[in-house]
Amino acid sequence: MKKTVDVSLPIGPMHPLFKEPCRIKCETRGEFVLSAEVELGYVKKGIERIMRGRPWQEVMFLAERVCGICSVVHNYVFIEAVENVSGIAPTERAAYLRVIVNELDRMQSHLLANYSYCYTIEHETLAMYLLNLRETVMDQLELITGARVTCAFIIPGGVRCDLSADGAASLRTALDHIDSELSRFVRIFETGPLIGLRSKGVGLLTKEAAIEAHAAGPTARASGIPDDLRNIHPTYRLLDFKPVIRYEGDNYARIMVRFEEVFQSTGLIRTALALMKEGPIRGGGTIKAGTVRYRGEAPRGELLYDLTTDEHGRILEIAIQTPSIMNIQVCAHAMLKNAQSAADITAIFISSDPCIACTER
Amino acid sequence: MTTYLYEKDLRQMKLLILESRRHDAVVQEIATTLGIKRQQLRKILIERCDMILLENLPARCDAARETDDLISQSLGIPLITQAAELLTREEGARIRKGVNVQIEHGVPRETAILEAKTEILELIRV
Amino acid sequence: MSLLQSLKNSIRSRSIHVAYVNVGSCNGCDIELLACLSPRYDIEQYGIYVHNNPREADVLLITGAFSPQWEDKLKPLWDKIPNPKVAVAIGNCPISGCVFNRPETLVDPPVSKHIPIAAEIPGCPPRPTEIISTILSLAPLIFKDYEETNR
Ligand code: SF4
C-alpha cells in the first residue's frame, strides 16, 4: 500500500493483549492514527487445501478446527451445507439440540470476547468475572457434548448424544445463574466511568463503511445493520428470534450488543428446552453429489461454506468465508483510521472480536 | 524490486490467499472485464493491497456488485474502486463520465469502453 | 547447597513467569490456556504469572503447528528468554501437527525441529488442569539447583 508518512508503528505479532499473532502496522502522526494495515500469515495452515478431495467424515473434523473458539458453529454450518446438498433433514429433537449447543457456544464466545475487551482496557476485575462465568457455560457444553472445545456434536441427520432430564435441569439452573450474574456485570460495565471513557465514542464505524466491507455479526449490528442469518433459519424461526441492534457504532455498542446477545441466547435455550419433545436424535442418510453455498450465523457474523461434493461423499472443492475476515478488515481500514490515540489501537482492534485463526484458515 | 531489510517478503503468502476458490473467481472476473491475464491482475493486487484486504476481496465484491449502471458494470468500476481500492472513487467517476461524453460525441460505445479500459489499466499498473 | 542457591530455589518455586506463543493453532488450545487464568483454576495461586513477555519469562508455552511466517521468528524469540528456561508444547499440534499434518498443508511440525521442547501435553485441546499440572511438575525439575548443576 502507498505510504503517506514515514513513521509506522508496528504492533505484534506477539503482543501481551493479543490472544493470537497478527501484526498491525499503523501510520501515525504523533498519537493520531492515519491508516493501518494488517499483516497476516502467522497461523496460515491451508485448511482449504487439505480438505480438498477428502471424505466428509474427515472434513467434518477439519472444519471444526478452522476456529477453536466457535468450533460448534463451523461444525453446524458444514453439516447443514452437506445436508442441504443431499436432502437430509435432522429429526425434530436433534434440531432443537443443535440450537441449544450452538447458543451455548455463542454465549461462551461472546463472554470470551468481552473478557478480552475488558482486559484490554485494564478492567481486570470485570474481565475475571466474565471469564469465570464463561466456565459455567463451558461446564454445560461439556455436560451435553462430552468435550469443552471441538466436540463434533453435530452429524448429518442429527446429533451425537441426547440431553437427559438431569442434564436439562442442570442446564436450567446454569442459565438462571448466568442471567443473574451477568446482569450484575452488565450494570458494572454500563456505569463504570473508566469503561465509558475508553469505550464511548471510540472506534466509530459508520453504517456505510460497514456495508461496503460487508461487515457482519455484532460489529455490523452495533452500527445499525439488522442482518442476522438466524432470522431465516428454520429452527430459529420457531423460537421467535429477533436480532439485537444498536446504532452508536462505537466500542461500547459492540460490547453491549454481545452482552445483550448472551441474554437473548439464554432465552432461546429456555424456549428450545420448553418446545423440545422426546424422540429420536439421529435420522441417518447418505451424502450425494452437488454444489451448495450455505450461510449460517456464527458468533462473529455470517459464515459461508461454498462446497462441491461427489457421489462418494468426498469434498471436491471448498471455500470458507469466515466473519472475522470482514470484521478485521473493516476494523483495520475504517475504525482504526482517525483513532485519536495510539493507546486506543488495541482496544479498538479487540472490540471487533478478531479471530485470526478463522481469518487465515 | 524492493529489498527487504526488516520486513519479510509477503508476496508468496499473498499469492496463497488469492489461490482460494472464491478469490480465484473474483480475480478471474475482474481480469476478464479489464481484458488482462489473471496473473497480471494478481500481481497488481499483491503489490497494491494488504493481506486483510485481499482476504476480504470476495465479500467486498459481493457488496459492491449491486449497481445497475451497465457501463460501470462492463468496466468493472465498482469492483475496482469500491472493493479492491485500486482507484479512488473520484477517478472511477471521472472515467465513467469520460465514457459518457465520448458516446455523446458520436464515438461508438465499444471503442469508448475499450479506451476507458486502457486508461484504467494505465492507472492501476504498478 | 549454598545459601544463595537455596534462596534462589525457594523464590523460583513461587514465581514462574509464563509467556505463550501461538505458532499456527486453531485457537482451541489458546482458549484453554486462557481458561487457566479464570478464578476457577486460578493459576496465580501456584505462583504462575502470565505476562506474555519473553524477556521476563521462564516458561514458554507453544501452541499450534508451525506455520511458515514463524520460521525466522520463533528462534529469536526463544533466544530472548533468559536462562533458565523451558518450552512446553501444548496440544497435538506442536507435537505431530494434529489434523493439519496432511499432504498439501503449509505447516511444518513438529516444533521440536526448531527449538528444544522440554515437555509435551497431548490432547486436542488438553484440559486447563492438565496444563497447570504440567507446568507445576516441570518447573522444579528444571529450575531447582539450576546454578549448581549447570556450573
Ligand atoms: S491441538 Fe487441536 S485444539 Fe489444539 S490447536 Fe491443534 S487442532 Fe486446535
XYZ file of C-alpha atoms and ligand atoms in Angstrom:
646
model
C 0.000 0.000 0.000
C 1.103 3.536 -0.575
C 2.615 5.220 2.434
C 1.650 8.757 3.373
C 4.084 9.263 6.242
C 7.325 7.556 7.033
C 6.573 6.579 10.625
C 4.807 3.313 11.116
C 4.026 1.804 14.454
C 4.090 -1.982 14.355
C 2.003 -3.875 16.889
C 2.511 -7.595 17.207
C 2.910 -10.373 16.206
C 3.474 -11.184 19.844
C 1.633 -8.716 21.982
C 0.561 -9.107 25.597
C -3.023 -8.343 24.724
C -3.449 -10.405 21.602
C -4.545 -13.959 22.006
C -3.286 -14.688 18.548
C -0.417 -13.478 16.441
C -1.023 -10.841 13.841
C 0.724 -7.646 13.022
C -0.891 -4.238 12.683
C 1.213 -1.582 11.061
C -0.169 1.850 11.847
C 0.944 5.005 10.211
C 0.810 7.723 12.818
C 1.325 11.419 13.115
C 2.035 11.922 16.769
C -0.654 9.957 18.535
C -3.118 10.292 15.690
C -3.528 7.186 13.552
C -3.620 7.940 9.839
C -4.079 4.469 8.490
C -3.457 0.884 9.407
C -2.679 -2.280 7.608
C -2.718 -5.832 8.836
C -0.107 -8.410 8.117
C -1.207 -11.994 8.412
C 0.232 -15.402 7.762
C 1.222 -16.370 11.273
C -1.415 -19.052 11.566
C -1.912 -19.973 7.932
C -2.393 -23.701 7.838
C -4.004 -24.161 4.443
C -7.112 -25.950 5.703
C -8.979 -25.478 2.432
C -6.123 -27.143 0.595
C -6.083 -30.085 2.985
C -9.850 -30.509 2.758
C -9.909 -30.917 -0.988
C -10.544 -34.491 -2.100
C -11.182 -35.909 1.361
C -14.327 -37.716 2.567
C -16.791 -35.630 4.555
C -16.114 -37.659 7.666
C -12.612 -36.225 7.736
C -13.535 -32.756 6.537
C -16.049 -32.506 9.357
C -13.248 -32.600 11.925
C -11.096 -30.269 9.889
C -13.968 -27.799 9.597
C -14.277 -27.767 13.351
C -10.630 -26.891 13.661
C -10.904 -23.809 11.485
C -11.594 -21.994 14.714
C -11.386 -23.340 18.212
C -13.435 -20.575 19.800
C -16.548 -21.088 17.714
C -15.964 -24.725 16.820
C -19.610 -25.711 17.190
C -20.846 -23.302 14.562
C -18.308 -24.472 11.990
C -19.468 -27.990 12.648
C -23.099 -26.839 12.417
C -22.797 -24.910 9.179
C -20.642 -27.508 7.448
C -23.040 -30.326 8.312
C -26.057 -28.260 7.280
C -24.360 -27.463 3.990
C -23.745 -31.155 3.363
C -27.314 -31.962 4.404
C -28.537 -29.290 2.043
C -26.717 -30.954 -0.860
C -28.115 -34.369 -0.138
C -31.610 -33.502 1.033
C -31.309 -34.778 4.600
C -33.317 -33.140 7.362
C -32.480 -33.514 11.047
C -35.023 -35.032 13.371
C -37.057 -32.586 15.395
C -35.357 -33.196 18.720
C -31.942 -33.048 17.065
C -32.768 -29.679 15.517
C -33.511 -28.229 18.947
C -30.438 -29.823 20.487
C -28.334 -28.230 17.768
C -29.737 -24.832 18.611
C -29.064 -25.353 22.316
C -25.445 -26.307 21.744
C -24.944 -23.550 19.205
C -26.305 -20.938 21.591
C -24.119 -22.202 24.428
C -21.181 -21.855 22.086
C -22.242 -18.343 21.177
C -22.508 -17.433 24.832
C -19.015 -18.619 25.660
C -17.603 -16.918 22.587
C -19.247 -13.588 23.434
C -18.161 -13.820 27.053
C -14.614 -14.506 25.934
C -14.719 -11.553 23.545
C -15.951 -9.240 26.257
C -13.370 -10.643 28.645
C -10.639 -9.750 26.169
C -12.016 -6.260 25.764
C -12.234 -5.600 29.500
C -8.731 -6.978 29.904
C -7.505 -4.706 27.141
C -8.885 -1.577 28.740
C -7.333 -2.791 32.020
C -10.521 -3.512 33.893
C -9.187 -6.790 35.154
C -11.828 -7.400 37.803
C -14.690 -7.405 35.354
C -12.581 -9.427 32.923
C -12.030 -12.146 35.508
C -15.715 -12.174 36.477
C -16.623 -12.727 32.858
C -14.002 -15.424 32.372
C -15.306 -17.234 35.411
C -18.869 -17.002 34.171
C -17.676 -18.488 30.914
C -16.581 -21.592 32.815
C -20.204 -22.152 33.842
C -21.164 -22.187 30.180
C -18.262 -24.481 29.334
C -19.432 -26.929 32.010
C -22.847 -27.154 30.409
C -21.294 -27.565 26.995
C -19.170 -30.382 28.331
C -22.114 -31.980 30.056
C -24.118 -32.125 26.840
C -21.440 -32.886 24.275
C -18.693 -34.547 26.263
C -15.939 -32.090 25.380
C -15.128 -28.488 26.132
C -13.806 -27.496 22.734
C -14.014 -29.258 19.363
C -16.816 -31.582 20.385
C -18.019 -32.771 16.922
C -21.556 -32.895 18.290
C -23.500 -32.397 15.088
C -23.612 -35.112 12.436
C -25.703 -35.401 9.267
C -29.291 -36.173 10.162
C -28.970 -35.494 13.840
C -26.664 -35.093 16.790
C -24.319 -37.413 18.596
C -25.871 -37.724 22.019
C -29.106 -36.903 23.774
C -29.842 -34.493 26.596
C -31.137 -36.320 29.657
C -33.727 -34.919 32.056
C -30.961 -34.355 34.601
C -28.920 -32.536 32.007
C -31.842 -30.296 31.152
C -32.391 -29.496 34.815
C -28.756 -28.562 35.363
C -28.816 -26.515 32.172
C -31.808 -24.560 33.502
C -30.060 -23.870 36.796
C -26.940 -22.735 34.967
C -28.982 -20.393 32.764
C -30.589 -18.789 35.806
C -27.175 -18.377 37.379
C -25.788 -16.778 34.215
C -28.714 -14.398 33.887
C -28.459 -13.153 37.452
C -24.663 -12.856 37.451
C -24.410 -11.282 34.042
C -26.988 -8.593 34.725
C -24.754 -7.529 37.602
C -21.699 -7.422 35.350
C -23.533 -5.516 32.663
C -24.506 -2.944 35.251
C -20.843 -2.589 36.197
C -19.974 -2.152 32.556
C -22.692 0.387 31.870
C -21.943 2.576 34.850
C -18.170 2.324 35.082
C -16.657 5.762 34.414
C -13.339 4.301 33.232
C -15.101 1.990 30.833
C -17.195 4.842 29.486
C -14.144 6.989 28.860
C -12.304 4.317 26.977
C -15.283 2.934 25.075
C -17.886 5.554 24.252
C -17.187 7.334 21.018
C -14.003 5.352 20.385
C -13.571 3.329 17.222
C -16.551 4.668 15.339
C -17.823 2.596 12.451
C -20.355 4.194 10.140
C -23.104 2.212 8.545
C -21.815 2.958 5.032
C -18.321 1.671 5.753
C -19.788 -1.425 7.349
C -21.956 -2.153 4.318
C -19.091 -1.551 1.913
C -16.841 -4.039 3.666
C -19.709 -6.472 4.183
C -19.222 -6.376 7.954
C -21.173 -8.965 9.859
C -22.312 -10.038 13.268
C -22.173 -7.850 16.374
C -19.803 -5.444 14.628
C -22.403 -4.706 11.973
C -25.361 -4.856 14.336
C -23.744 -2.251 16.572
C -23.710 0.092 13.562
C -27.388 -0.323 12.855
C -27.367 -3.067 10.228
C -30.142 -5.501 11.121
C -28.533 -8.539 9.470
C -28.724 -11.784 11.347
C -28.916 -15.059 9.487
C -30.715 -16.697 12.380
C -33.719 -14.760 11.074
C -34.046 -17.140 8.143
C -33.002 -20.361 9.843
C -35.994 -22.739 10.104
C -35.403 -23.806 13.713
C -34.741 -20.300 14.982
C -37.961 -19.105 13.375
C -39.873 -21.452 15.659
C -38.133 -19.855 18.631
C -39.347 -16.355 17.808
C -35.958 -14.804 17.221
C -35.286 -11.077 16.921
C -31.833 -9.600 16.313
C -30.245 -7.157 18.752
C -29.412 -3.814 17.162
C -27.710 -0.680 18.408
C -26.917 2.457 16.495
C -23.881 4.086 18.113
C -21.249 2.093 16.230
C -18.512 2.540 18.834
C -16.651 0.091 21.076
C -19.292 0.429 23.763
C -22.089 -0.527 21.404
C -20.237 -3.581 20.144
C -19.643 -4.883 23.650
C -23.222 -4.154 24.686
C -24.586 -5.979 21.643
C -22.609 -9.023 22.734
C -23.897 -8.778 26.294
C -27.463 -8.488 25.084
C -26.993 -11.435 22.783
C -25.910 -13.579 25.710
C -29.198 -12.766 27.444
C -31.003 -13.496 24.220
C -29.232 -16.836 23.940
C -30.310 -17.901 27.399
C -33.847 -17.028 26.379
C -33.574 -19.032 23.167
C -32.248 -22.054 25.039
C -35.105 -21.866 27.525
C -37.650 -21.732 24.713
C -35.951 -24.622 22.939
C -35.986 -26.703 26.130
C -39.685 -25.997 26.557
C -40.583 -26.840 22.955
C -38.444 -29.964 22.731
C -40.288 -33.279 22.686
C -38.954 -36.785 23.208
C -37.921 -38.505 20.010
C -35.065 -39.947 18.013
C -31.892 -37.875 17.755
C -30.431 -39.489 14.667
C -32.080 -39.647 11.259
C -29.314 -41.007 9.065
C -28.922 -40.537 5.323
C -26.346 -40.636 2.555
C -24.318 -37.801 1.149
C -24.960 -37.123 -2.519
C -23.189 -35.140 -5.187
C -23.922 -31.451 -5.556
C -22.807 -27.887 -5.062
C -24.048 -25.517 -2.426
C -23.330 -22.127 -0.976
C -24.596 -22.192 2.557
C -24.606 -19.422 5.127
C -25.045 -19.544 8.858
C -24.738 -17.118 11.714
C -21.578 -17.632 13.728
C -20.966 -15.721 16.968
C -18.925 -13.234 14.960
C -21.257 -12.956 11.988
C -22.012 -14.540 8.678
C -20.192 -17.780 7.976
C -20.231 -19.127 4.442
C -19.372 -22.591 3.193
C -19.130 -22.956 -0.545
C -18.601 -26.602 -1.376
C -18.922 -29.288 -4.030
C -19.348 -32.938 -3.128
C -19.260 -36.055 -5.288
C -21.392 -39.198 -5.067
C -18.927 -40.970 -2.759
C -19.265 -38.237 -0.177
C -15.935 -36.602 -0.919
C -15.469 -32.856 -0.827
C -14.121 -31.844 -4.208
C -13.947 -28.089 -3.811
C -14.418 -25.946 -0.771
C -14.127 -22.312 0.179
C -14.814 -20.967 3.642
C -15.565 -17.322 4.271
C -15.473 -16.545 7.934
C -16.927 -13.428 9.570
C -13.614 -12.360 11.089
C -12.235 -11.603 7.647
C -14.810 -8.889 7.117
C -14.690 -7.606 10.658
C -10.918 -7.327 10.889
C -10.769 -5.655 7.519
C -13.363 -3.067 8.410
C -11.672 -2.605 11.762
C -8.250 -2.010 10.264
C -9.339 0.196 7.409
C -12.303 2.078 8.846
C -12.258 2.014 12.643
C -8.546 2.431 13.220
C -8.349 5.227 10.704
C -8.502 8.525 12.589
C -8.240 6.931 16.012
C -7.372 9.729 18.378
C -4.679 7.964 20.331
C -2.271 5.123 19.801
C -3.414 3.659 23.109
C -6.824 3.047 21.590
C -5.492 0.860 18.801
C -5.531 -2.370 20.774
C -8.877 -1.586 22.385
C -10.479 -0.876 19.024
C -8.952 -3.946 17.462
C -10.076 -6.266 20.246
C -13.571 -4.751 20.316
C -14.219 -6.118 16.828
C -13.576 -9.592 18.251
C -10.840 -10.620 15.850
C -10.162 -14.291 15.377
C -7.022 -14.727 13.342
C -7.299 -18.492 13.120
C -10.582 -18.105 11.209
C -9.250 -15.341 9.055
C -6.373 -17.326 7.688
C -7.585 -20.897 7.951
C 12.323 -4.589 -6.979
C 12.160 -3.933 -3.277
C 14.801 -5.239 -0.920
C 13.537 -6.212 2.465
C 15.659 -5.385 5.452
C 13.340 -5.882 8.373
C 10.025 -6.789 6.792
C 9.537 -10.168 5.254
C 8.671 -10.640 1.620
C 4.955 -11.330 1.761
C 4.256 -11.931 -1.895
C 4.255 -15.700 -1.610
C 1.760 -15.608 1.219
C -0.449 -13.128 -0.566
C -0.493 -15.444 -3.545
C -1.648 -18.274 -1.276
C -4.605 -16.135 -0.267
C -5.539 -15.443 -3.878
C -5.430 -19.128 -4.789
C -8.523 -19.978 -2.761
C -11.635 -20.795 -4.744
C -13.712 -17.714 -4.101
C -10.766 -15.374 -4.502
C -9.818 -17.006 -7.743
C -13.330 -16.462 -9.077
C -13.365 -12.724 -8.391
C -9.831 -12.223 -9.696
C -10.847 -14.011 -12.881
C -13.952 -11.845 -13.136
C -12.096 -8.554 -12.800
C -9.353 -9.740 -15.143
C -11.869 -10.624 -17.838
C -13.668 -7.308 -17.610
C -10.366 -5.479 -17.949
C -9.152 -7.855 -20.643
C -5.873 -8.824 -18.986
C -4.465 -12.120 -17.812
C -5.256 -13.384 -14.348
C -1.581 -13.445 -13.442
C -1.192 -9.762 -14.279
C -4.118 -8.801 -12.090
C -2.819 -10.955 -9.278
C 0.482 -9.166 -9.480
C -1.215 -5.777 -9.330
C -3.355 -6.808 -6.384
C -0.405 -8.240 -4.494
C 1.546 -5.035 -4.918
C -1.283 -2.700 -4.041
C -3.366 -4.344 -1.323
C -2.513 -5.509 2.164
C -3.254 -9.044 3.289
C -6.537 -8.498 5.053
C -7.978 -6.611 2.097
C -7.025 -9.485 -0.165
C -8.729 -11.932 2.180
C -11.858 -9.833 2.157
C -11.952 -9.309 -1.598
C -14.839 -11.728 -2.396
C -17.092 -10.305 0.305
C -16.358 -6.733 -0.712
C -17.070 -7.591 -4.328
C -20.392 -9.108 -3.296
C -21.235 -5.854 -1.549
C -20.037 -3.706 -4.473
C -21.756 -5.590 -7.251
C -25.181 -4.123 -6.659
C -25.136 -1.438 -9.348
C -27.486 -1.171 -12.294
C -25.296 1.127 -14.362
C -24.388 -1.011 -17.367
C -21.340 0.969 -18.449
C -19.787 0.917 -14.983
C -20.515 -2.762 -14.861
C -18.832 -3.526 -18.150
C -15.804 -1.559 -16.978
C -15.855 -3.217 -13.569
C -15.630 0.177 -11.902
C -17.402 -0.695 -8.641
C -15.181 -3.715 -8.192
C -12.009 -1.768 -8.843
C -12.828 1.328 -6.831
C -15.101 0.246 -4.031
C -13.995 -3.324 -3.491
C -10.326 -3.568 -4.339
C -9.495 0.101 -3.767
C -7.141 0.155 -6.719
C -8.573 3.510 -7.833
C -10.241 6.180 -5.773
C -13.948 6.740 -6.266
C -13.363 10.129 -7.855
C -11.140 8.594 -10.506
C -13.764 5.934 -11.137
C -16.480 8.553 -11.523
C -14.259 10.611 -13.822
C -13.604 7.682 -16.147
C -17.290 6.812 -16.128
C -18.158 10.381 -17.119
C -15.483 10.390 -19.836
C -17.133 7.404 -21.480
C -20.497 9.175 -21.427
C -19.068 12.282 -23.029
C -17.414 10.273 -25.753
C -20.596 8.384 -26.528
C -22.487 11.682 -26.764
C -19.916 12.913 -29.262
C -20.689 10.011 -31.533
C -17.864 7.639 -30.704
C -19.158 4.055 -30.881
C -19.868 2.542 -27.491
C -17.386 -0.317 -27.891
C -14.495 1.994 -28.774
C -15.256 4.290 -25.870
C -15.317 1.404 -23.417
C -12.112 -0.004 -24.845
C -10.380 3.328 -24.442
C -11.607 3.635 -20.889
C -10.249 0.173 -20.152
C -6.815 1.168 -21.411
C -6.951 4.218 -19.219
C -7.861 2.185 -16.155
C -5.071 -0.257 -16.878
C -2.577 2.531 -17.162
C -3.697 3.931 -13.832
C -3.588 0.696 -11.879
C -0.479 -0.794 -13.392
C 2.431 -0.676 -10.990
C 23.946 -26.474 48.570
C 24.932 -22.894 49.088
C 22.708 -20.455 50.885
C 22.322 -18.422 47.739
C 21.158 -21.434 45.802
C 18.557 -22.415 48.360
C 17.294 -18.854 48.419
C 17.007 -18.903 44.628
C 15.228 -22.248 44.752
C 12.608 -21.105 47.187
C 11.952 -17.904 45.289
C 11.802 -19.574 41.919
C 9.348 -22.181 43.096
C 6.804 -19.444 43.807
C 7.317 -17.275 40.778
C 7.112 -18.907 37.423
C 6.608 -16.426 34.635
C 4.893 -17.690 31.575
C 4.727 -16.445 28.015
C 2.669 -18.120 25.361
C 3.118 -18.059 21.653
C 0.732 -19.254 19.010
C 2.594 -20.594 16.013
C -0.419 -21.586 13.963
C -3.007 -23.221 16.148
C -6.753 -23.385 15.699
C -7.315 -21.323 18.874
C -8.695 -24.287 20.748
C -5.540 -24.655 22.799
C -5.197 -20.915 23.286
C -8.586 -20.540 24.884
C -7.922 -23.475 27.175
C -4.788 -21.630 28.166
C -6.839 -18.505 28.807
C -9.281 -20.542 30.852
C -6.387 -21.304 33.225
C -6.414 -17.628 34.166
C -10.001 -17.750 35.311
C -10.680 -17.689 39.048
C -11.901 -21.270 38.892
C -8.455 -22.644 38.063
C -6.643 -19.632 39.450
C -3.204 -20.157 38.033
C -1.746 -17.413 40.204
C -2.297 -19.274 43.461
C 0.535 -21.570 42.389
C 2.813 -18.637 41.701
C 2.465 -18.811 37.957
C 2.155 -15.430 36.273
C 1.163 -14.952 32.680
C 2.912 -11.920 31.265
C 3.363 -12.827 27.685
C 6.650 -11.020 27.589
C 9.539 -13.251 26.502
C 12.118 -11.054 28.202
C 10.900 -11.964 31.660
C 9.555 -15.424 31.012
C 10.758 -18.731 32.410
C 8.335 -20.985 30.619
C 7.326 -20.628 27.002
C 4.075 -22.340 26.137
C 3.771 -23.179 22.476
C 0.502 -23.924 20.757
C -0.027 -24.722 17.146
C 1.640 -26.458 14.273
C 4.471 -24.462 12.833
C 3.318 -22.057 10.118
C 5.696 -20.556 7.538
C 5.797 -16.992 8.912
C 7.377 -18.202 12.140
C 10.420 -19.733 10.500
C 12.623 -16.716 11.142
C 10.791 -15.537 14.251
C 10.461 -18.374 16.733
C 14.184 -18.972 17.212
C 14.985 -15.305 18.021
C 12.032 -15.275 20.384
C 13.406 -18.340 22.157
C 16.834 -16.735 22.360
C 15.360 -13.670 24.021
C 14.192 -15.673 27.018
C 16.829 -15.609 29.765
C 18.160 -18.831 31.253
C 16.903 -20.997 32.937
C 14.086 -21.578 30.502
C 11.862 -24.346 29.186
C 9.458 -24.681 26.328
C 6.268 -26.698 26.691
C 4.261 -27.867 23.721
C 0.519 -27.712 24.303
C -1.834 -29.877 22.308
C -1.306 -32.285 19.485
C -0.447 -29.544 17.031
C 3.157 -28.786 18.061
C 3.794 -32.470 18.701
C 2.612 -34.001 15.471
C 0.668 -31.401 13.511
C -2.683 -32.898 14.551
C -5.193 -32.877 11.677
C -3.177 -30.340 9.746
C -0.243 -32.624 9.005
C -1.503 -33.895 5.668
C -0.380 -33.589 2.064
C -0.803 -30.050 0.679
C -0.527 -28.480 4.107
C 1.504 -25.365 4.825
C 2.567 -26.192 8.353
C 5.862 -27.766 9.291
C 5.539 -29.764 12.531
C 6.914 -30.813 14.953
C 8.051 -27.665 16.709
C 10.908 -29.589 18.346
C 12.664 -29.335 14.994
C 13.039 -25.621 15.592
C 13.536 -25.148 19.320
C 14.133 -27.657 22.153
C 10.911 -28.789 23.788
C 11.056 -29.988 27.383
C 7.548 -31.318 27.834
C 4.538 -32.129 25.715
C 0.888 -32.137 26.674
C -1.097 -34.163 24.163
C -4.803 -33.600 23.650
C -6.893 -31.684 21.226
C -7.108 -29.500 23.251
C -5.790 -30.569 26.681
C -7.810 -29.527 29.711
C -6.732 -26.446 31.680
C -5.984 -28.634 34.698
C -3.564 -30.687 32.640
C -1.748 -27.578 31.509
C -1.383 -26.282 35.058
C -0.242 -29.610 36.486
C 2.369 -29.972 33.742
C 3.865 -26.569 34.430
C 3.884 -27.276 38.143
C 5.538 -30.642 37.847
C 8.034 -29.490 35.240
C 9.217 -26.324 36.925
C 11.086 -27.899 39.880
C 12.855 -30.330 37.550
C 14.343 -27.506 35.557
C 14.724 -24.641 37.972
C 15.834 -26.395 41.157
C 19.580 -26.091 41.757
C 19.979 -24.675 38.272
C 23.185 -22.749 39.012
C 24.853 -25.621 40.854
C 24.128 -28.274 38.262
C 24.951 -26.064 35.274
C 28.124 -24.513 36.503
S -4.211 -29.489 19.244
Fe -6.305 -29.424 18.485
S -7.294 -27.789 19.673
Fe -5.077 -27.534 19.914
S -4.508 -26.064 18.325
Fe -4.231 -28.133 17.475
S -6.145 -28.579 16.413
Fe -6.525 -26.852 17.789
